[in-house]
């Protein structure tokens, strides 16, 4: 009986001291609260209560609210990368593979709105938390590498243009899906389209895929796979843009100058008339 009681007590203590379970509950509660309220709005005491633990344990595992938020960002990126590993990309079929990869990214955004909300919150803080991560360089590296392989394969097969930067192309893919889903409420309101509906999402995804593939295959038939150079004589920075005068500005200057010339001419005629009158009087 004594041995049995000891075993039961040990089992209860292990359950109470389940560190992995506690960390997991804290993480899930933190993802929920930070994604809903942002870094500034989320409260540590509320997170601890939702995780069925106390603040002391939360600080024990993560050190601070900032440390907890960073751990949350690292966790959602880890889940993102783990999901990408399940993709089966065939480099011998670059068009199909690029469609699969882009679709995956947008579908992940669509089905995980907490991911977008957390990134939006971190952007408000100018990435000050995520910059402190030791894993920073690995957050998007798997996707960059996958894109690079597909781009190289496509160029070798004569299917894609050459010299496409994999990082910039990743940003393009991400932007096409991220922008709409990040601004879905305001865009739905001003356009009258239910952008979160499955039908509307599928329509936009098909359009975005066509845009991407059209860019990758642009000018291939013309035997000019290199990316065209940007137009010449364009302003390079804001200061140069300000110096450029539009036709409208020139027109306004011309119109403004004409009355001044007219006024000068009238003044000259008037002065001449006065001088003539004085001469006649003498």
PDB file of N, CA, C and O in Angstrom, residues 166-213:
ATOM      1  N   UNK A 166      16.669  35.355 -56.528  1.00  0.00           N
ATOM      2  CA  UNK A 166      15.759  34.491 -55.769  1.00  0.00           C
ATOM      3  C   UNK A 166      15.158  35.207 -54.560  1.00  0.00           C
ATOM      4  O   UNK A 166      13.992  34.974 -54.214  1.00  0.00           O
ATOM      5  N   UNK A 167      15.918  36.070 -53.909  1.00  0.00           N
ATOM      6  CA  UNK A 167      15.395  36.798 -52.741  1.00  0.00           C
ATOM      7  C   UNK A 167      14.299  37.765 -53.172  1.00  0.00           C
ATOM      8  O   UNK A 167      13.227  37.831 -52.555  1.00  0.00           O
ATOM      9  N   UNK A 168      14.567  38.519 -54.228  1.00  0.00           N
ATOM     10  CA  UNK A 168      13.550  39.471 -54.704  1.00  0.00           C
ATOM     11  C   UNK A 168      12.305  38.741 -55.209  1.00  0.00           C
ATOM     12  O   UNK A 168      11.188  39.229 -55.050  1.00  0.00           O
ATOM     13  N   UNK A 169      12.510  37.578 -55.811  1.00  0.00           N
ATOM     14  CA  UNK A 169      11.355  36.832 -56.296  1.00  0.00           C
ATOM     15  C   UNK A 169      10.546  36.278 -55.124  1.00  0.00           C
ATOM     16  O   UNK A 169       9.321  36.239 -55.173  1.00  0.00           O
ATOM     17  N   UNK A 170      11.238  35.864 -54.066  1.00  0.00           N
ATOM     18  CA  UNK A 170      10.534  35.430 -52.850  1.00  0.00           C
ATOM     19  C   UNK A 170       9.678  36.577 -52.309  1.00  0.00           C
ATOM     20  O   UNK A 170       8.521  36.383 -51.926  1.00  0.00           O
ATOM     21  N   UNK A 171      10.261  37.777 -52.255  1.00  0.00           N
ATOM     22  CA  UNK A 171       9.520  38.936 -51.753  1.00  0.00           C
ATOM     23  C   UNK A 171       8.303  39.227 -52.622  1.00  0.00           C
ATOM     24  O   UNK A 171       7.244  39.629 -52.116  1.00  0.00           O
ATOM     25  N   UNK A 172       8.438  39.019 -53.924  1.00  0.00           N
ATOM     26  CA  UNK A 172       7.316  39.243 -54.843  1.00  0.00           C
ATOM     27  C   UNK A 172       6.195  38.245 -54.571  1.00  0.00           C
ATOM     28  O   UNK A 172       5.020  38.620 -54.499  1.00  0.00           O
ATOM     29  N   UNK A 173       6.544  36.980 -54.429  1.00  0.00           N
ATOM     30  CA  UNK A 173       5.541  35.956 -54.142  1.00  0.00           C
ATOM     31  C   UNK A 173       4.836  36.274 -52.825  1.00  0.00           C
ATOM     32  O   UNK A 173       3.606  36.270 -52.733  1.00  0.00           O
ATOM     33  N   UNK A 174       5.628  36.560 -51.814  1.00  0.00           N
ATOM     34  CA  UNK A 174       5.068  36.851 -50.497  1.00  0.00           C
ATOM     35  C   UNK A 174       4.144  38.063 -50.540  1.00  0.00           C
ATOM     36  O   UNK A 174       3.051  38.045 -49.970  1.00  0.00           O
ATOM     37  N   UNK A 175       4.583  39.108 -51.225  1.00  0.00           N
ATOM     38  CA  UNK A 175       3.801  40.345 -51.276  1.00  0.00           C
ATOM     39  C   UNK A 175       2.436  40.138 -51.919  1.00  0.00           C
ATOM     40  O   UNK A 175       1.427  40.694 -51.463  1.00  0.00           O
ATOM     41  N   UNK A 176       2.376  39.349 -52.985  1.00  0.00           N
ATOM     42  CA  UNK A 176       1.109  39.142 -53.684  1.00  0.00           C
ATOM     43  C   UNK A 176       0.057  38.529 -52.772  1.00  0.00           C
ATOM     44  O   UNK A 176      -1.116  38.889 -52.837  1.00  0.00           O
ATOM     45  N   UNK A 177       0.471  37.602 -51.908  1.00  0.00           N
ATOM     46  CA  UNK A 177      -0.498  36.994 -51.003  1.00  0.00           C
ATOM     47  C   UNK A 177      -0.676  37.770 -49.725  1.00  0.00           C
ATOM     48  O   UNK A 177      -1.790  37.920 -49.215  1.00  0.00           O
ATOM     49  N   UNK A 178       0.423  38.295 -49.205  1.00  0.00           N
ATOM     50  CA  UNK A 178       0.407  38.959 -47.898  1.00  0.00           C
ATOM     51  C   UNK A 178      -0.416  40.238 -47.921  1.00  0.00           C
ATOM     52  O   UNK A 178      -1.170  40.518 -46.982  1.00  0.00           O
ATOM     53  N   UNK A 179      -0.288  41.029 -48.977  1.00  0.00           N
ATOM     54  CA  UNK A 179      -0.951  42.339 -49.013  1.00  0.00           C
ATOM     55  C   UNK A 179      -2.460  42.211 -48.878  1.00  0.00           C
ATOM     56  O   UNK A 179      -3.087  42.891 -48.056  1.00  0.00           O
ATOM     57  N   UNK A 180      -3.046  41.350 -49.682  1.00  0.00           N
ATOM     58  CA  UNK A 180      -4.505  41.216 -49.660  1.00  0.00           C
ATOM     59  C   UNK A 180      -4.994  40.667 -48.327  1.00  0.00           C
ATOM     60  O   UNK A 180      -5.948  41.182 -47.739  1.00  0.00           O
ATOM     61  N   UNK A 181      -4.326  39.624 -47.820  1.00  0.00           N
ATOM     62  CA  UNK A 181      -4.786  39.012 -46.576  1.00  0.00           C
ATOM     63  C   UNK A 181      -4.504  39.907 -45.369  1.00  0.00           C
ATOM     64  O   UNK A 181      -5.275  39.921 -44.409  1.00  0.00           O
ATOM     65  N   UNK A 182      -3.449  40.675 -45.419  1.00  0.00           N
ATOM     66  CA  UNK A 182      -3.134  41.589 -44.331  1.00  0.00           C
ATOM     67  C   UNK A 182      -4.115  42.755 -44.276  1.00  0.00           C
ATOM     68  O   UNK A 182      -4.393  43.299 -43.204  1.00  0.00           O
ATOM     69  N   UNK A 183      -4.628  43.143 -45.429  1.00  0.00           N
ATOM     70  CA  UNK A 183      -5.559  44.285 -45.514  1.00  0.00           C
ATOM     71  C   UNK A 183      -6.958  43.841 -45.929  1.00  0.00           C
ATOM     72  O   UNK A 183      -7.712  44.612 -46.514  1.00  0.00           O
ATOM     73  N   UNK A 184      -7.286  42.582 -45.631  1.00  0.00           N
ATOM     74  CA  UNK A 184      -8.520  41.980 -46.145  1.00  0.00           C
ATOM     75  C   UNK A 184      -9.785  42.720 -45.724  1.00  0.00           C
ATOM     76  O   UNK A 184     -10.739  42.812 -46.507  1.00  0.00           O
ATOM     77  N   UNK A 185      -9.814  43.269 -44.523  1.00  0.00           N
ATOM     78  CA  UNK A 185     -11.037  43.908 -44.047  1.00  0.00           C
ATOM     79  C   UNK A 185     -11.286  45.240 -44.754  1.00  0.00           C
ATOM     80  O   UNK A 185     -12.406  45.491 -45.241  1.00  0.00           O
ATOM     81  N   UNK A 186     -10.259  46.074 -44.823  1.00  0.00           N
ATOM     82  CA  UNK A 186     -10.443  47.359 -45.504  1.00  0.00           C
ATOM     83  C   UNK A 186     -10.631  47.170 -47.008  1.00  0.00           C
ATOM     84  O   UNK A 186     -11.463  47.846 -47.623  1.00  0.00           O
ATOM     85  N   UNK A 187      -9.858  46.246 -47.597  1.00  0.00           N
ATOM     86  CA  UNK A 187     -10.002  46.016 -49.039  1.00  0.00           C
ATOM     87  C   UNK A 187     -11.368  45.432 -49.377  1.00  0.00           C
ATOM     88  O   UNK A 187     -11.958  45.780 -50.407  1.00  0.00           O
ATOM     89  N   UNK A 188     -11.883  44.564 -48.530  1.00  0.00           N
ATOM     90  CA  UNK A 188     -13.222  44.011 -48.757  1.00  0.00           C
ATOM     91  C   UNK A 188     -14.266  45.115 -48.676  1.00  0.00           C
ATOM     92  O   UNK A 188     -15.224  45.151 -49.460  1.00  0.00           O
ATOM     93  N   UNK A 189     -14.066  46.042 -47.739  1.00  0.00           N
ATOM     94  CA  UNK A 189     -15.026  47.129 -47.550  1.00  0.00           C
ATOM     95  C   UNK A 189     -15.049  48.080 -48.743  1.00  0.00           C
ATOM     96  O   UNK A 189     -16.120  48.475 -49.215  1.00  0.00           O
ATOM     97  N   UNK A 190     -13.862  48.448 -49.241  1.00  0.00           N
ATOM     98  CA  UNK A 190     -13.809  49.452 -50.311  1.00  0.00           C
ATOM     99  C   UNK A 190     -14.070  48.860 -51.697  1.00  0.00           C
ATOM    100  O   UNK A 190     -14.487  49.583 -52.606  1.00  0.00           O
ATOM    101  N   UNK A 191     -13.812  47.549 -51.871  1.00  0.00           N
ATOM    102  CA  UNK A 191     -14.025  46.935 -53.190  1.00  0.00           C
ATOM    103  C   UNK A 191     -15.374  46.237 -53.304  1.00  0.00           C
ATOM    104  O   UNK A 191     -15.841  45.978 -54.413  1.00  0.00           O
ATOM    105  N   UNK A 192     -15.977  45.925 -52.155  1.00  0.00           N
ATOM    106  CA  UNK A 192     -17.244  45.204 -52.185  1.00  0.00           C
ATOM    107  C   UNK A 192     -17.084  43.718 -52.440  1.00  0.00           C
ATOM    108  O   UNK A 192     -18.066  43.004 -52.626  1.00  0.00           O
ATOM    109  N   UNK A 193     -15.839  43.225 -52.428  1.00  0.00           N
ATOM    110  CA  UNK A 193     -15.591  41.799 -52.650  1.00  0.00           C
ATOM    111  C   UNK A 193     -15.228  41.126 -51.325  1.00  0.00           C
ATOM    112  O   UNK A 193     -14.461  41.672 -50.537  1.00  0.00           O
ATOM    113  N   UNK A 194     -15.788  39.954 -51.103  1.00  0.00           N
ATOM    114  CA  UNK A 194     -15.483  39.212 -49.883  1.00  0.00           C
ATOM    115  C   UNK A 194     -14.158  38.465 -50.084  1.00  0.00           C
ATOM    116  O   UNK A 194     -14.128  37.307 -50.509  1.00  0.00           O
ATOM    117  N   UNK A 195     -13.064  39.144 -49.775  1.00  0.00           N
ATOM    118  CA  UNK A 195     -11.739  38.609 -50.087  1.00  0.00           C
ATOM    119  C   UNK A 195     -11.358  37.393 -49.252  1.00  0.00           C
ATOM    120  O   UNK A 195     -10.435  36.665 -49.601  1.00  0.00           O
ATOM    121  N   UNK A 196     -12.056  37.160 -48.142  1.00  0.00           N
ATOM    122  CA  UNK A 196     -11.760  35.991 -47.325  1.00  0.00           C
ATOM    123  C   UNK A 196     -12.625  34.788 -47.703  1.00  0.00           C
ATOM    124  O   UNK A 196     -12.457  33.699 -47.158  1.00  0.00           O
ATOM    125  N   UNK A 197     -13.542  34.970 -48.638  1.00  0.00           N
ATOM    126  CA  UNK A 197     -14.352  33.836 -49.083  1.00  0.00           C
ATOM    127  C   UNK A 197     -13.491  32.903 -49.930  1.00  0.00           C
ATOM    128  O   UNK A 197     -12.553  33.346 -50.611  1.00  0.00           O
ATOM    129  N   UNK A 198     -13.787  31.635 -49.889  1.00  0.00           N
ATOM    130  CA  UNK A 198     -12.989  30.639 -50.616  1.00  0.00           C
ATOM    131  C   UNK A 198     -13.013  30.897 -52.117  1.00  0.00           C
ATOM    132  O   UNK A 198     -11.977  30.795 -52.789  1.00  0.00           O
ATOM    133  N   UNK A 199     -14.166  31.241 -52.658  1.00  0.00           N
ATOM    134  CA  UNK A 199     -14.282  31.477 -54.101  1.00  0.00           C
ATOM    135  C   UNK A 199     -13.418  32.662 -54.544  1.00  0.00           C
ATOM    136  O   UNK A 199     -12.688  32.581 -55.540  1.00  0.00           O
ATOM    137  N   UNK A 200     -13.509  33.771 -53.806  1.00  0.00           N
ATOM    138  CA  UNK A 200     -12.743  34.963 -54.168  1.00  0.00           C
ATOM    139  C   UNK A 200     -11.250  34.721 -53.990  1.00  0.00           C
ATOM    140  O   UNK A 200     -10.431  35.166 -54.802  1.00  0.00           O
ATOM    141  N   UNK A 201     -10.909  33.984 -52.954  1.00  0.00           N
ATOM    142  CA  UNK A 201      -9.495  33.664 -52.719  1.00  0.00           C
ATOM    143  C   UNK A 201      -8.936  32.832 -53.872  1.00  0.00           C
ATOM    144  O   UNK A 201      -7.825  33.085 -54.353  1.00  0.00           O
ATOM    145  N   UNK A 202      -9.688  31.844 -54.326  1.00  0.00           N
ATOM    146  CA  UNK A 202      -9.223  30.986 -55.425  1.00  0.00           C
ATOM    147  C   UNK A 202      -9.052  31.781 -56.718  1.00  0.00           C
ATOM    148  O   UNK A 202      -8.115  31.539 -57.491  1.00  0.00           O
ATOM    149  N   UNK A 203      -9.954  32.740 -56.956  1.00  0.00           N
ATOM    150  CA  UNK A 203      -9.858  33.570 -58.156  1.00  0.00           C
ATOM    151  C   UNK A 203      -8.590  34.422 -58.116  1.00  0.00           C
ATOM    152  O   UNK A 203      -7.832  34.510 -59.099  1.00  0.00           O
ATOM    153  N   UNK A 204      -8.342  35.057 -56.962  1.00  0.00           N
ATOM    154  CA  UNK A 204      -7.158  35.900 -56.824  1.00  0.00           C
ATOM    155  C   UNK A 204      -5.875  35.073 -56.894  1.00  0.00           C
ATOM    156  O   UNK A 204      -4.882  35.498 -57.486  1.00  0.00           O
ATOM    157  N   UNK A 205      -5.909  33.884 -56.322  1.00  0.00           N
ATOM    158  CA  UNK A 205      -4.713  33.032 -56.357  1.00  0.00           C
ATOM    159  C   UNK A 205      -4.391  32.620 -57.793  1.00  0.00           C
ATOM    160  O   UNK A 205      -3.219  32.651 -58.198  1.00  0.00           O
ATOM    161  N   UNK A 206      -5.389  32.274 -58.565  1.00  0.00           N
ATOM    162  CA  UNK A 206      -5.171  31.902 -59.963  1.00  0.00           C
ATOM    163  C   UNK A 206      -4.589  33.080 -60.750  1.00  0.00           C
ATOM    164  O   UNK A 206      -3.680  32.905 -61.581  1.00  0.00           O
ATOM    165  N   UNK A 207      -5.092  34.277 -60.482  1.00  0.00           N
ATOM    166  CA  UNK A 207      -4.582  35.470 -61.161  1.00  0.00           C
ATOM    167  C   UNK A 207      -3.122  35.723 -60.785  1.00  0.00           C
ATOM    168  O   UNK A 207      -2.275  36.008 -61.647  1.00  0.00           O
ATOM    169  N   UNK A 208      -2.811  35.603 -59.494  1.00  0.00           N
ATOM    170  CA  UNK A 208      -1.443  35.826 -59.040  1.00  0.00           C
ATOM    171  C   UNK A 208      -0.472  34.803 -59.621  1.00  0.00           C
ATOM    172  O   UNK A 208       0.663  35.138 -59.972  1.00  0.00           O
ATOM    173  N   UNK A 209      -0.912  33.567 -59.713  1.00  0.00           N
ATOM    174  CA  UNK A 209      -0.060  32.535 -60.309  1.00  0.00           C
ATOM    175  C   UNK A 209       0.242  32.849 -61.764  1.00  0.00           C
ATOM    176  O   UNK A 209       1.375  32.681 -62.229  1.00  0.00           O
ATOM    177  N   UNK A 210      -0.764  33.312 -62.492  1.00  0.00           N
ATOM    178  CA  UNK A 210      -0.554  33.683 -63.892  1.00  0.00           C
ATOM    179  C   UNK A 210       0.422  34.853 -64.007  1.00  0.00           C
ATOM    180  O   UNK A 210       1.261  34.899 -64.921  1.00  0.00           O
ATOM    181  N   UNK A 211       0.319  35.795 -63.085  1.00  0.00           N
ATOM    182  CA  UNK A 211       1.232  36.949 -63.085  1.00  0.00           C
ATOM    183  C   UNK A 211       2.672  36.479 -62.877  1.00  0.00           C
ATOM    184  O   UNK A 211       3.593  36.898 -63.584  1.00  0.00           O
ATOM    185  N   UNK A 212       2.879  35.605 -61.908  1.00  0.00           N
ATOM    186  CA  UNK A 212       4.224  35.104 -61.620  1.00  0.00           C
ATOM    187  C   UNK A 212       4.822  34.345 -62.808  1.00  0.00           C
ATOM    188  O   UNK A 212       5.963  34.590 -63.212  1.00  0.00           O
ATOM    189  N   UNK A 213       4.048  33.416 -63.346  1.00  0.00           N
ATOM    190  CA  UNK A 213       4.548  32.595 -64.452  1.00  0.00           C
ATOM    191  C   UNK A 213       4.772  33.447 -65.699  1.00  0.00           C
ATOM    192  O   UNK A 213       5.731  33.230 -66.447  1.00  0.00           O
TER     193      UNK A 213
END
